[in-house]
PDB file of C-alpha atoms in Angstrom:
ATOM      1  CA  ARG A   1      19.947  55.799-205.638  1.00 85.00           C
ATOM      2  CA  GLU A   2      21.062  59.742-206.038  1.00 87.00           C
ATOM      3  CA  ILE A   3      18.584  60.663-203.491  1.00 90.00           C
ATOM      4  CA  ILE A   4      19.066  57.817-201.051  1.00 92.00           C
ATOM      5  CA  TYR A   5      22.791  57.734-201.090  1.00 87.00           C
ATOM      6  CA  ASP A   6      23.998  61.046-202.284  1.00 86.00           C
ATOM      7  CA  LEU A   7      21.165  63.195-200.989  1.00 86.00           C
ATOM      8  CA  ALA A   8      20.356  61.102-197.601  1.00 89.00           C
ATOM      9  CA  GLY A   9      23.756  59.524-196.975  1.00 90.00           C
ATOM     10  CA  GLY A  10      22.615  56.043-197.613  1.00 91.00           C
ATOM     11  CA  PRO A  11      22.639  53.086-195.189  1.00 92.00           C
ATOM     12  CA  PRO A  12      24.841  52.678-192.440  1.00 92.00           C
ATOM     13  CA  GLU A  13      28.375  51.602-193.395  1.00 94.00           C
ATOM     14  CA  GLY A  14      28.635  47.964-194.259  1.00 95.00           C
ATOM     15  CA  ARG A  15      24.947  47.980-195.194  1.00 95.00           C
ATOM     16  CA  THR A  16      22.808  47.532-198.164  1.00 96.00           C
ATOM     17  CA  VAL A  17      19.552  48.484-199.166  1.00 96.00           C
ATOM     18  CA  LYS A  18      17.530  45.751-198.992  1.00 97.00           C
ATOM     19  CA  LEU A  19      14.208  47.401-199.907  1.00 97.00           C
ATOM     20  CA  TRP A  20      12.425  50.814-199.935  1.00 97.00           C
ATOM     21  CA  PHE A  21       9.224  52.510-200.500  1.00 97.00           C
ATOM     22  CA  PRO A  22       9.146  55.229-202.876  1.00 96.00           C
ATOM     23  CA  GLY A  23       5.965  56.916-201.871  1.00 95.00           C
ATOM     24  CA  GLY A  24       5.344  56.355-198.203  1.00 95.00           C
ATOM     25  CA  SER A  25       4.262  53.367-196.304  1.00 95.00           C
ATOM     26  CA  SER A  26       1.478  52.835-198.450  1.00 96.00           C
ATOM     27  CA  ALA A  27       3.412  52.517-201.554  1.00 97.00           C
ATOM     28  CA  PRO A  28       4.329  48.791-203.085  1.00 97.00           C
ATOM     29  CA  VAL A  29       8.285  48.364-202.149  1.00 98.00           C
ATOM     30  CA  LEU A  30      10.971  48.200-204.633  1.00 98.00           C
ATOM     31  CA  THR A  31      14.223  46.343-203.931  1.00 97.00           C
ATOM     32  CA  GLY A  32      17.906  47.453-203.606  1.00 95.00           C
ATOM     33  CA  ASP A  33      18.365  46.600-207.485  1.00 96.00           C
ATOM     34  CA  ASP A  34      15.556  49.156-208.654  1.00 96.00           C
ATOM     35  CA  LEU A  35      17.654  52.118-206.819  1.00 95.00           C
ATOM     36  CA  ASP A  36      18.356  53.492-210.537  1.00 95.00           C
ATOM     37  CA  VAL A  37      14.677  53.604-211.381  1.00 96.00           C
ATOM     38  CA  PRO A  38      14.173  57.441-211.752  1.00 95.00           C
ATOM     39  CA  TYR A  39      12.153  59.231-209.054  1.00 95.00           C
ATOM     40  CA  ASP A  40       8.856  60.207-211.310  1.00 94.00           C
ATOM     41  CA  PHE A  41       5.149  58.973-211.758  1.00 95.00           C
ATOM     42  CA  ASP A  42       5.777  56.935-214.971  1.00 97.00           C
ATOM     43  CA  ALA A  43       9.092  55.208-214.080  1.00 97.00           C
ATOM     44  CA  LEU A  44       7.801  54.282-210.572  1.00 97.00           C
ATOM     45  CA  ALA A  45       4.684  52.925-212.255  1.00 97.00           C
ATOM     46  CA  LYS A  46       6.522  51.110-214.637  1.00 97.00           C
ATOM     47  CA  ALA A  47       8.502  49.295-211.917  1.00 97.00           C
ATOM     48  CA  GLY A  48       5.434  48.561-209.984  1.00 96.00           C
ATOM     49  CA  SER A  49       4.962  51.266-207.407  1.00 97.00           C
ATOM     50  CA  MET A  50       4.261  54.973-206.996  1.00 96.00           C
ATOM     51  CA  LEU A  51       5.319  58.023-205.634  1.00 94.00           C
ATOM     52  CA  GLY A  52       2.268  58.283-203.057  1.00 92.00           C
ATOM     53  CA  SER A  53       3.323  60.958-200.610  1.00 91.00           C
ATOM     54  CA  GLY A  54       6.696  61.370-201.766  1.00 89.00           C
ATOM     55  CA  ALA A  55       8.166  60.243-198.873  1.00 94.00           C
ATOM     56  CA  ILE A  56      10.982  57.882-198.949  1.00 96.00           C
ATOM     57  CA  ILE A  57      11.347  54.860-196.434  1.00 96.00           C
ATOM     58  CA  VAL A  58      14.590  52.823-197.107  1.00 96.00           C
ATOM     59  CA  VAL A  59      15.175  49.716-194.962  1.00 96.00           C
ATOM     60  CA  ASP A  60      18.789  48.090-194.785  1.00 96.00           C
ATOM     61  CA  ASP A  61      19.875  44.571-194.889  1.00 96.00           C
ATOM     62  CA  SER A  62      19.960  44.004-190.900  1.00 96.00           C
ATOM     63  CA  VAL A  63      16.054  44.048-190.914  1.00 96.00           C
ATOM     64  CA  ALA A  64      13.816  41.131-191.687  1.00 96.00           C
ATOM     65  CA  VAL A  65      10.973  42.112-194.242  1.00 97.00           C
ATOM     66  CA  VAL A  66       8.404  39.915-192.230  1.00 97.00           C
ATOM     67  CA  ASP A  67       9.369  42.318-189.203  1.00 97.00           C
ATOM     68  CA  VAL A  68       8.546  45.438-191.528  1.00 98.00           C
ATOM     69  CA  ALA A  69       5.413  43.784-192.824  1.00 98.00           C
ATOM     70  CA  LEU A  70       4.092  43.006-189.566  1.00 98.00           C
ATOM     71  CA  LYS A  71       4.779  46.340-188.119  1.00 97.00           C
ATOM     72  CA  LEU A  72       3.382  47.760-191.038  1.00 97.00           C
ATOM     73  CA  ALA A  73       0.055  45.630-190.471  1.00 97.00           C
ATOM     74  CA  LYS A  74      -0.341  46.374-186.945  1.00 98.00           C
ATOM     75  CA  PHE A  75      -0.390  50.162-187.843  1.00 97.00           C
ATOM     76  CA  TYR A  76      -2.994  50.081-190.341  1.00 96.00           C
ATOM     77  CA  LYS A  77      -4.914  47.290-188.405  1.00 97.00           C
ATOM     78  CA  HIS A  78      -4.865  49.986-185.579  1.00 96.00           C
ATOM     79  CA  GLU A  79      -5.860  52.746-187.989  1.00 95.00           C
ATOM     80  CA  SER A  80      -8.737  50.925-189.570  1.00 95.00           C
ATOM     81  CA  CYS A  81     -11.876  52.533-188.580  1.00 94.00           C
ATOM     82  CA  GLY A  82     -13.634  49.032-189.179  1.00 92.00           C
ATOM     83  CA  LYS A  83     -16.751  50.165-191.200  1.00 95.00           C
ATOM     84  CA  CYS A  84     -15.806  48.180-194.273  1.00 94.00           C
ATOM     85  CA  THR A  85     -15.336  44.335-194.011  1.00 94.00           C
ATOM     86  CA  PRO A  86     -12.315  44.241-196.836  1.00 93.00           C
ATOM     87  CA  CYS A  87     -10.236  46.678-194.615  1.00 93.00           C
ATOM     88  CA  ARG A  88     -11.231  45.553-191.206  1.00 94.00           C
ATOM     89  CA  GLU A  89     -11.028  41.931-191.747  1.00 94.00           C
ATOM     90  CA  GLY A  90      -8.174  41.997-194.227  1.00 94.00           C
ATOM     91  CA  CYS A  91      -6.151  44.226-191.656  1.00 95.00           C
ATOM     92  CA  ARG A  92      -6.990  41.604-188.986  1.00 95.00           C
ATOM     93  CA  TRP A  93      -6.408  38.786-191.053  1.00 94.00           C
ATOM     94  CA  THR A  94      -2.947  39.958-192.248  1.00 96.00           C
ATOM     95  CA  VAL A  95      -1.707  40.733-188.646  1.00 97.00           C
ATOM     96  CA  SER A  96      -2.747  37.103-187.833  1.00 95.00           C
ATOM     97  CA  MET A  97      -1.237  35.588-190.840  1.00 95.00           C
ATOM     98  CA  LEU A  98       2.256  37.654-190.439  1.00 97.00           C
ATOM     99  CA  GLU A  99       2.134  36.654-186.688  1.00 96.00           C
ATOM    100  CA  ARG A 100       2.191  32.638-188.031  1.00 95.00           C
ATOM    101  CA  VAL A 101       4.872  33.658-190.424  1.00 96.00           C
ATOM    102  CA  ASP A 102       6.821  35.053-187.560  1.00 95.00           C
ATOM    103  CA  SER A 103       6.308  32.159-185.165  1.00 93.00           C
ATOM    104  CA  GLY A 104       7.180  29.453-187.572  1.00 93.00           C
ATOM    105  CA  VAL A 105       3.501  28.326-187.851  1.00 93.00           C
ATOM    106  CA  ALA A 106       2.749  29.300-191.207  1.00 94.00           C
ATOM    107  CA  THR A 107       3.118  27.375-194.583  1.00 92.00           C
ATOM    108  CA  PRO A 108       4.221  28.314-197.976  1.00 90.00           C
ATOM    109  CA  MET A 109       0.588  28.025-199.090  1.00 92.00           C
ATOM    110  CA  ASP A 110      -0.335  30.449-196.439  1.00 93.00           C
ATOM    111  CA  LEU A 111       2.025  33.036-198.095  1.00 95.00           C
ATOM    112  CA  ASP A 112       0.005  32.226-201.221  1.00 94.00           C
ATOM    113  CA  ILE A 113      -3.075  32.538-199.629  1.00 93.00           C
ATOM    114  CA  MET A 114      -1.875  35.916-197.930  1.00 92.00           C
ATOM    115  CA  ALA A 115      -1.085  37.412-201.471  1.00 93.00           C
ATOM    116  CA  SER A 116      -4.208  36.572-202.447  1.00 92.00           C
ATOM    117  CA  VAL A 117      -6.012  38.298-199.672  1.00 92.00           C
ATOM    118  CA  GLN A 118      -4.259  41.603-200.242  1.00 93.00           C
ATOM    119  CA  GLU A 119      -5.084  41.733-203.952  1.00 93.00           C
ATOM    120  CA  GLN A 120      -8.876  41.010-202.877  1.00 93.00           C
ATOM    121  CA  ILE A 121      -8.559  44.076-200.469  1.00 95.00           C
ATOM    122  CA  ILE A 122      -7.236  46.509-203.300  1.00 95.00           C
ATOM    123  CA  GLY A 123      -9.987  48.639-204.732  1.00 94.00           C
ATOM    124  CA  ASN A 124     -12.609  47.049-202.322  1.00 95.00           C
ATOM    125  CA  CYS A 125     -12.688  49.335-199.252  1.00 94.00           C
ATOM    126  CA  LEU A 126     -14.587  52.435-198.751  1.00 95.00           C
ATOM    127  CA  CYS A 127     -11.576  54.537-198.333  1.00 95.00           C
ATOM    128  CA  VAL A 128      -7.715  53.601-199.464  1.00 94.00           C
ATOM    129  CA  LEU A 129      -6.659  52.630-195.928  1.00 94.00           C
ATOM    130  CA  GLY A 130      -7.001  48.903-196.798  1.00 94.00           C
ATOM    131  CA  ASP A 131      -5.158  49.568-200.037  1.00 96.00           C
ATOM    132  CA  ALA A 132      -2.447  51.256-198.164  1.00 96.00           C
ATOM    133  CA  MET A 133      -1.950  48.228-196.225  1.00 96.00           C
ATOM    134  CA  ALA A 134      -2.361  45.747-199.046  1.00 96.00           C
ATOM    135  CA  MET A 135      -0.132  47.006-201.748  1.00 96.00           C
ATOM    136  CA  PRO A 136       3.061  47.097-199.612  1.00 97.00           C
ATOM    137  CA  ILE A 137       2.488  43.786-197.887  1.00 97.00           C
ATOM    138  CA  GLY A 138       1.518  42.124-201.152  1.00 96.00           C
ATOM    139  CA  SER A 139       4.749  43.189-202.794  1.00 97.00           C
ATOM    140  CA  MET A 140       6.814  42.252-199.985  1.00 98.00           C
ATOM    141  CA  VAL A 141       5.512  38.977-200.079  1.00 97.00           C
ATOM    142  CA  ALA A 142       6.040  38.801-203.820  1.00 96.00           C
ATOM    143  CA  LYS A 143       9.538  40.510-204.044  1.00 97.00           C
ATOM    144  CA  PHE A 144      10.669  38.716-200.881  1.00 97.00           C
ATOM    145  CA  ARG A 145       9.276  35.428-200.935  1.00 97.00           C
ATOM    146  CA  ASP A 146      12.488  33.639-200.344  1.00 96.00           C
ATOM    147  CA  GLU A 147      12.892  35.247-197.023  1.00 96.00           C
ATOM    148  CA  PHE A 148       9.479  34.902-195.828  1.00 96.00           C
ATOM    149  CA  GLU A 149       9.810  31.239-196.038  1.00 96.00           C
ATOM    150  CA  ALA A 150      13.446  31.378-194.781  1.00 95.00           C
ATOM    151  CA  HIS A 151      11.687  33.268-191.984  1.00 95.00           C
ATOM    152  CA  ILE A 152       9.304  30.446-191.178  1.00 94.00           C
ATOM    153  CA  GLU A 153      11.831  27.839-190.944  1.00 92.00           C
ATOM    154  CA  ALA A 154      14.018  29.404-188.746  1.00 91.00           C
ATOM    155  CA  ALA A 155      10.967  30.610-186.546  1.00 89.00           C
ATOM    156  CA  ARG A 156      10.276  26.730-186.352  1.00 86.00           C
ATOM    157  CA  THR A 157      13.948  25.717-185.445  1.00 85.00           C
ATOM    158  CA  ARG A 158      13.388  28.420-182.553  1.00 79.00           C
ATOM    159  CA  ASN A 159       9.907  27.454-181.621  1.00 68.00           C
ATOM    160  CA  PRO A 160       9.538  23.520-182.288  1.00 65.00           C
ATOM    161  CA  PHE A 161       6.263  23.312-180.572  1.00 64.00           C
ATOM    162  CA  GLY A 162       4.513  25.727-182.870  1.00 59.00           C
ATOM    163  CA  ASP A 163       3.509  28.481-180.198  1.00 57.00           C
ATOM    164  CA  GLU A 164       1.933  31.388-181.990  1.00 54.00           C
ATOM    165  CA  GLN A 165       3.964  33.622-180.210  1.00 53.00           C
ATOM    166  CA  PRO A 166       5.699  36.511-182.402  1.00 51.00           C
ATOM    167  CA  SER A 167       9.292  37.233-181.771  1.00 50.00           C
ATOM    168  CA  PRO A 168      10.454  39.969-179.651  1.00 51.00           C
ATOM    169  CA  ASP A 169      10.809  43.383-181.104  1.00 51.00           C
ATOM    170  CA  PRO A 170      13.972  43.994-182.062  1.00 50.00           C
ATOM    171  CA  VAL A 171      14.052  47.684-181.226  1.00 50.00           C
ATOM    172  CA  LEU A 172      12.426  46.960-177.811  1.00 46.00           C
ATOM    173  CA  VAL A 173      14.972  44.222-177.017  1.00 45.00           C
ATOM    174  CA  GLN A 174      18.029  46.667-178.230  1.00 50.00           C
ATOM    175  CA  GLY A 175      16.593  49.175-175.596  1.00 48.00           C
ATOM    176  CA  ALA A 176      16.067  46.944-172.733  1.00 47.00           C
ATOM    177  CA  ALA A 177      19.935  45.854-173.066  1.00 44.00           C
ATOM    178  CA  ALA A 178      20.813  49.826-173.061  1.00 41.00           C
TER     179      ALA A 178
END
């Protein structure tokens, strides 16, 4: 809490911390309830995350967890060299599943499958890139499952015909309006 609020200034006024990556984008996420976890190797490991690169990424409550997961998965899919199957196919498949979630085509069972795939990627790649994608995505699905399910339902309402088109990037939409 001290690092995020006192040293970094905290989230914008009126916002709260929804989730944070204590060790960069490859670290399993922690929630706003975990802000008082000491920032050291052992405490973060006990909380289910890690120090990783030491970069702290904070996401406030104005951002959908599905959007964070999808952007992250797309980044790792782009960075994958494609040499090993778990990373190449795991990243591709994760992006595809998150696009299904975003468009409202996914089901709660798809979330179970996606979480299982993330577990199967970890430790089975030639390098750590696959792990770096799977650990935060898996933790987001586990810790924010209700939000993933609500996102699916809301997307079904917006998209009753089930077209697998992801919603527009809110940053790009805001930029276009400016």
